[in-house]
Short mmCIF file of C-alpha atoms in Angstrom, two decimals:
data_model
loop_
_atom_site.label_atom_id
_atom_site.label_comp_id
_atom_site.label_asym_id
_atom_site.label_seq_id
_atom_site.Cartn_x
_atom_site.Cartn_y
_atom_site.Cartn_z
CA UNK A 10 89.29 -132.82 190.16
CA UNK A 11 93.51 -133.44 191.76
CA UNK A 12 94.75 -131.50 187.71
CA UNK A 13 91.92 -128.28 190.09
CA UNK A 14 93.44 -128.41 193.38
CA UNK A 15 97.04 -127.63 191.85
CA UNK A 16 95.40 -124.69 189.65
CA UNK A 17 94.17 -123.49 192.35
CA UNK A 18 97.46 -124.27 194.76
CA UNK A 19 100.91 -123.78 192.21
CA UNK A 20 99.33 -122.96 189.16
CA UNK A 21 97.59 -120.26 190.09
CA UNK A 22 95.33 -120.50 187.80
CA UNK A 23 91.83 -120.19 189.86
CA UNK A 24 89.92 -119.98 186.36
CA UNK A 25 91.22 -123.35 184.81
CA UNK A 26 90.05 -125.11 188.35
CA UNK A 27 86.31 -123.59 188.20
CA UNK A 28 86.08 -125.26 184.37
CA UNK A 29 87.89 -128.74 185.19
CA UNK A 30 85.46 -129.38 187.91
CA UNK A 31 82.96 -128.04 185.98
CA UNK A 32 83.71 -130.95 183.47
CA UNK A 33 83.94 -133.37 186.14
CA UNK A 34 80.46 -132.95 187.69
CA UNK A 35 79.21 -132.90 184.32
CA UNK A 36 81.13 -136.54 183.99
CA UNK A 37 79.85 -137.26 187.11
CA UNK A 38 76.58 -137.19 186.23
CA UNK A 39 76.83 -138.38 182.69
CA UNK A 40 78.49 -141.61 184.24
CA UNK A 41 75.65 -142.05 187.04
CA UNK A 42 73.16 -141.46 184.71
CA UNK A 43 74.25 -143.84 181.64
CA UNK A 44 75.88 -146.70 183.72
CA UNK A 45 74.59 -147.59 186.85
CA UNK A 46 72.11 -150.43 186.22
CA UNK A 47 69.65 -151.18 188.96
CA UNK A 48 68.38 -154.32 188.40
CA UNK A 49 70.38 -157.30 190.03
CA UNK A 50 71.55 -156.18 193.27
CA UNK A 51 72.18 -152.12 191.45
CA UNK A 52 76.08 -152.39 190.10
CA UNK A 53 77.55 -150.80 186.73
CA UNK A 54 77.96 -151.48 182.84
CA UNK A 55 81.70 -152.42 182.73
CA UNK A 56 80.76 -149.47 179.26
CA UNK A 57 79.06 -148.69 176.55
CA UNK A 58 78.29 -150.34 173.34
CA UNK A 59 78.23 -148.30 169.53
CA UNK A 60 74.30 -147.98 170.62
CA UNK A 61 74.78 -146.55 174.10
CA UNK A 62 73.79 -149.53 174.88
CA UNK A 63 74.92 -150.30 178.85
CA UNK A 64 77.59 -153.84 178.42
CA UNK A 65 76.15 -155.16 181.49
CA UNK A 66 78.72 -157.66 182.86
CA UNK A 67 80.55 -157.52 186.31
CA UNK A 68 83.72 -156.51 186.81
CA UNK A 69 86.56 -156.38 189.24
CA UNK A 70 86.66 -151.93 187.44
CA UNK A 71 83.89 -151.13 189.89
CA UNK A 72 86.68 -151.42 191.36
CA UNK A 73 88.25 -148.80 189.99
CA UNK A 74 85.16 -146.28 190.26
CA UNK A 75 85.59 -146.14 193.94
CA UNK A 76 88.97 -145.62 193.85
CA UNK A 77 88.52 -142.28 191.71
CA UNK A 78 85.25 -140.85 194.60
CA UNK A 79 82.59 -140.87 191.05
CA UNK A 80 80.55 -143.19 193.89
CA UNK A 81 78.21 -141.54 195.01
CA UNK A 82 77.80 -141.85 198.43
CA UNK A 83 73.81 -144.33 198.87
CA UNK A 84 75.47 -146.67 195.87
CA UNK A 85 78.78 -147.46 197.33
CA UNK A 86 77.43 -150.29 199.84
CA UNK A 87 75.15 -152.33 196.35
CA UNK A 88 78.83 -151.40 194.90
CA UNK A 89 81.55 -152.62 197.75
CA UNK A 90 78.26 -156.12 198.00
CA UNK A 91 78.64 -156.98 193.88
CA UNK A 92 83.46 -156.60 194.39
CA UNK A 93 82.45 -159.13 197.37
CA UNK A 94 80.11 -161.24 197.00
CA UNK A 95 81.31 -164.63 196.50
CA UNK A 96 80.53 -164.79 193.24
CA UNK A 97 83.41 -162.29 192.25
CA UNK A 98 85.45 -162.65 195.69
CA UNK A 99 87.38 -165.82 195.19
CA UNK A 100 89.04 -165.83 198.58
CA UNK A 101 92.75 -165.04 196.74
CA UNK A 102 91.54 -161.09 195.22
CA UNK A 103 88.40 -159.54 193.80
CA UNK A 104 87.54 -161.80 190.39
CA UNK A 105 88.22 -159.12 186.51
CA UNK A 106 84.44 -161.34 186.12
CA UNK A 107 81.47 -162.25 187.61
CA UNK A 108 81.35 -165.94 187.68
CA UNK A 109 77.94 -164.89 186.96
CA UNK A 110 78.66 -164.40 183.03
CA UNK A 111 78.32 -167.25 180.51
CA UNK A 112 81.34 -165.68 179.61
CA UNK A 113 83.62 -166.79 183.35
CA UNK A 114 86.46 -168.64 183.37
CA UNK A 115 88.89 -168.32 186.13
CA UNK A 116 91.73 -168.71 183.72
CA UNK A 117 90.55 -165.80 181.90
CA UNK A 118 92.88 -162.87 181.08
CA UNK A 119 89.88 -160.70 181.35
CA UNK A 120 87.55 -163.84 182.34
CA UNK A 121 87.73 -163.83 185.72
CA UNK A 122 91.21 -164.35 186.56
CA UNK A 123 92.80 -162.12 189.97
CA UNK A 124 94.62 -159.31 189.49
CA UNK A 125 97.03 -158.54 192.31
CA UNK A 126 96.49 -154.35 190.85
CA UNK A 127 93.16 -154.58 190.30
CA UNK A 128 92.30 -155.44 193.37
CA UNK A 129 95.52 -152.92 195.08
CA UNK A 130 93.10 -150.30 193.18
CA UNK A 131 90.47 -151.36 194.87
CA UNK A 132 91.12 -151.88 198.45
CA UNK A 133 92.51 -147.80 197.97
CA UNK A 134 88.82 -147.67 196.87
CA UNK A 135 86.77 -149.31 199.68
CA UNK A 136 88.79 -147.36 202.18
CA UNK A 137 87.87 -144.81 200.77
CA UNK A 138 84.34 -144.74 201.38
CA UNK A 139 85.65 -146.30 204.59
CA UNK A 140 84.78 -150.16 204.12
CA UNK A 141 87.64 -150.93 206.09
CA UNK A 142 86.83 -154.38 206.98
CA UNK A 143 85.94 -155.33 203.23
CA UNK A 144 89.62 -153.67 202.48
CA UNK A 145 91.57 -155.31 204.72
CA UNK A 146 89.96 -158.28 203.37
CA UNK A 147 91.00 -158.26 200.22
CA UNK A 148 95.35 -156.88 200.78
CA UNK A 149 95.29 -159.84 203.38
CA UNK A 150 94.36 -162.35 200.80
CA UNK A 151 97.24 -160.57 198.33
CA UNK A 152 99.96 -160.89 200.74
CA UNK A 153 99.10 -165.03 202.24
CA UNK A 154 98.69 -164.80 197.66
CA UNK A 155 101.99 -163.69 197.45
CA UNK A 156 103.90 -166.47 199.99
CA UNK A 157 102.66 -168.56 197.39
CA UNK A 158 104.33 -166.98 194.68
CA UNK A 159 107.99 -166.25 197.01
CA UNK A 160 106.45 -163.06 197.71
CA UNK A 161 106.58 -161.77 194.37
CA UNK A 162 103.02 -161.28 193.02
CA UNK A 163 102.19 -162.12 189.38
CA UNK A 164 100.36 -160.13 187.07
CA UNK A 165 97.66 -162.39 187.27
CA UNK A 166 96.41 -165.14 189.37
CA UNK A 167 92.76 -167.60 188.51
CA UNK A 168 89.88 -166.72 189.43
CA UNK A 169 89.18 -170.67 191.57
CA UNK A 170 87.63 -170.88 194.68
CA UNK A 171 90.05 -170.70 197.47
CA UNK A 172 87.25 -172.50 200.50
CA UNK A 173 88.15 -175.43 196.99
CA UNK A 174 91.72 -175.73 196.40
CA UNK A 175 93.04 -174.21 199.24
CA UNK A 176 96.09 -172.23 197.11
CA UNK A 177 96.78 -169.85 194.47
CA UNK A 178 96.40 -171.63 190.62
CA UNK A 179 98.69 -169.07 189.24
CA UNK A 180 98.30 -167.93 185.85
CA UNK A 181 99.73 -170.09 182.63
CA UNK A 182 100.84 -166.43 181.36
CA UNK A 183 101.22 -164.28 183.73
CA UNK A 184 104.66 -161.63 184.03
CA UNK A 185 106.44 -161.47 186.72
CA UNK A 186 108.44 -159.96 188.04
CA UNK A 187 106.01 -157.12 186.23
CA UNK A 188 105.39 -153.22 187.31
CA UNK A 189 102.60 -152.70 188.51
CA UNK A 190 101.71 -155.54 190.62
CA UNK A 191 105.38 -155.17 191.71
CA UNK A 192 103.91 -151.40 193.24
CA UNK A 193 100.16 -153.17 194.96
CA UNK A 194 101.56 -154.39 197.99
CA UNK A 195 102.58 -150.56 198.18
CA UNK A 196 99.12 -150.00 197.34
CA UNK A 197 97.78 -152.22 200.07
CA UNK A 198 100.06 -150.82 202.55
CA UNK A 199 98.07 -146.97 202.28
CA UNK A 200 95.49 -148.31 202.34
CA UNK A 201 95.90 -150.47 205.36
CA UNK A 202 97.66 -147.46 207.01
CA UNK A 203 95.28 -145.55 205.05
CA UNK A 204 98.07 -142.94 204.41
CA UNK A 205 97.77 -139.35 202.63
CA UNK A 206 99.66 -136.29 202.19
CA UNK A 207 98.62 -133.33 203.50
CA UNK A 208 99.36 -129.92 204.14
CA UNK A 209 103.02 -130.12 203.77
CA UNK A 210 103.39 -133.85 205.76
CA UNK A 211 101.62 -137.34 206.15
CA UNK A 212 98.23 -138.30 207.67
CA UNK A 213 97.11 -142.06 209.13
CA UNK A 214 94.13 -144.15 209.97
CA UNK A 215 95.46 -147.60 210.22
CA UNK A 216 93.07 -150.29 210.53
CA UNK A 217 95.64 -152.80 210.58
CA UNK A 218 94.08 -156.41 210.75
CA UNK A 219 95.25 -159.16 212.85
CA UNK A 220 97.22 -161.15 210.36
CA UNK A 221 98.99 -158.42 209.61
CA UNK A 222 100.17 -156.84 212.77
CA UNK A 223 101.83 -154.58 212.55
CA UNK A 224 103.46 -151.59 209.97
CA UNK A 225 106.42 -149.96 210.17
CA UNK A 226 109.06 -148.54 207.57
CA UNK A 227 110.89 -145.38 207.98
CA UNK A 228 112.65 -143.42 205.49
CA UNK A 229 109.66 -143.04 204.35
CA UNK A 230 109.85 -139.75 201.32
CA UNK A 231 107.55 -137.00 201.28
CA UNK A 232 108.06 -133.15 200.65
CA UNK A 233 111.03 -133.70 200.47
CA UNK A 234 112.01 -134.86 204.13
CA UNK A 235 111.97 -138.04 205.55
CA UNK A 236 109.13 -139.92 208.34
CA UNK A 237 108.72 -142.13 210.17
CA UNK A 238 105.72 -144.83 210.07
CA UNK A 239 104.76 -146.62 212.03
CA UNK A 240 101.06 -148.86 213.19
CA UNK A 241 99.52 -151.08 215.07
CA UNK A 242 95.45 -152.13 215.07
CA UNK A 243 94.46 -148.31 215.05
CA UNK A 244 96.89 -146.78 216.45
CA UNK A 245 100.03 -145.53 214.64
CA UNK A 246 102.17 -142.38 214.95
CA UNK A 247 103.62 -140.25 211.66
CA UNK A 248 106.69 -138.72 212.44
CA UNK A 249 109.99 -136.93 211.41
CA UNK A 250 112.98 -140.00 211.04
CA UNK A 251 116.27 -139.21 211.45
CA UNK A 252 117.46 -141.16 208.58
CA UNK A 253 118.48 -138.83 205.85
#
């Protein structure tokens, strides 16, 4: 869909744009037909096996689906409730695998650990569908976890309950620093600001949680210019910055 926008614009190829949108629409229909599982509250399979049977584990990948926009609006509520349930949300973030699953392991790499970059995509997806309060829960949890790691989010953390241990247990062999974990806070800030480039300027629709209070940034580069952004609560502004 993004490439179709480019084809409509700077690529000046309307035929390509039309083909891309048709292909995306077909993928949307196939995916929602083949991957949706109505049982257990409704959710998406993590994959299809060699016989095209659904692999029915509940995983954090559902947050990526919200980020991509492939989830129909009438299914978004079910997906959000799965992600933010006690079985998936540890208090520090969304687990890679639900505690409901047999293979769940709070220290398993893909089996129950919490990945900051994974959660940042989920937060952006929640904002996309209008679930700002839930997105803020993820943002605040990860920022508070970062305090315990010298403000350097690791590759992964354990999936132990926050209420049980009161601190974030590190994943034993997590890379730190790691590029996508280092990029997660920028995505979290974008989620809280609901920041988008629109028609040659930056646009925000902020919902800054009380725990954060205020977000301000100068010299944000976009469209060949520098911008200044400030937001408190649900109010804020974007304007050209004097800085170069």
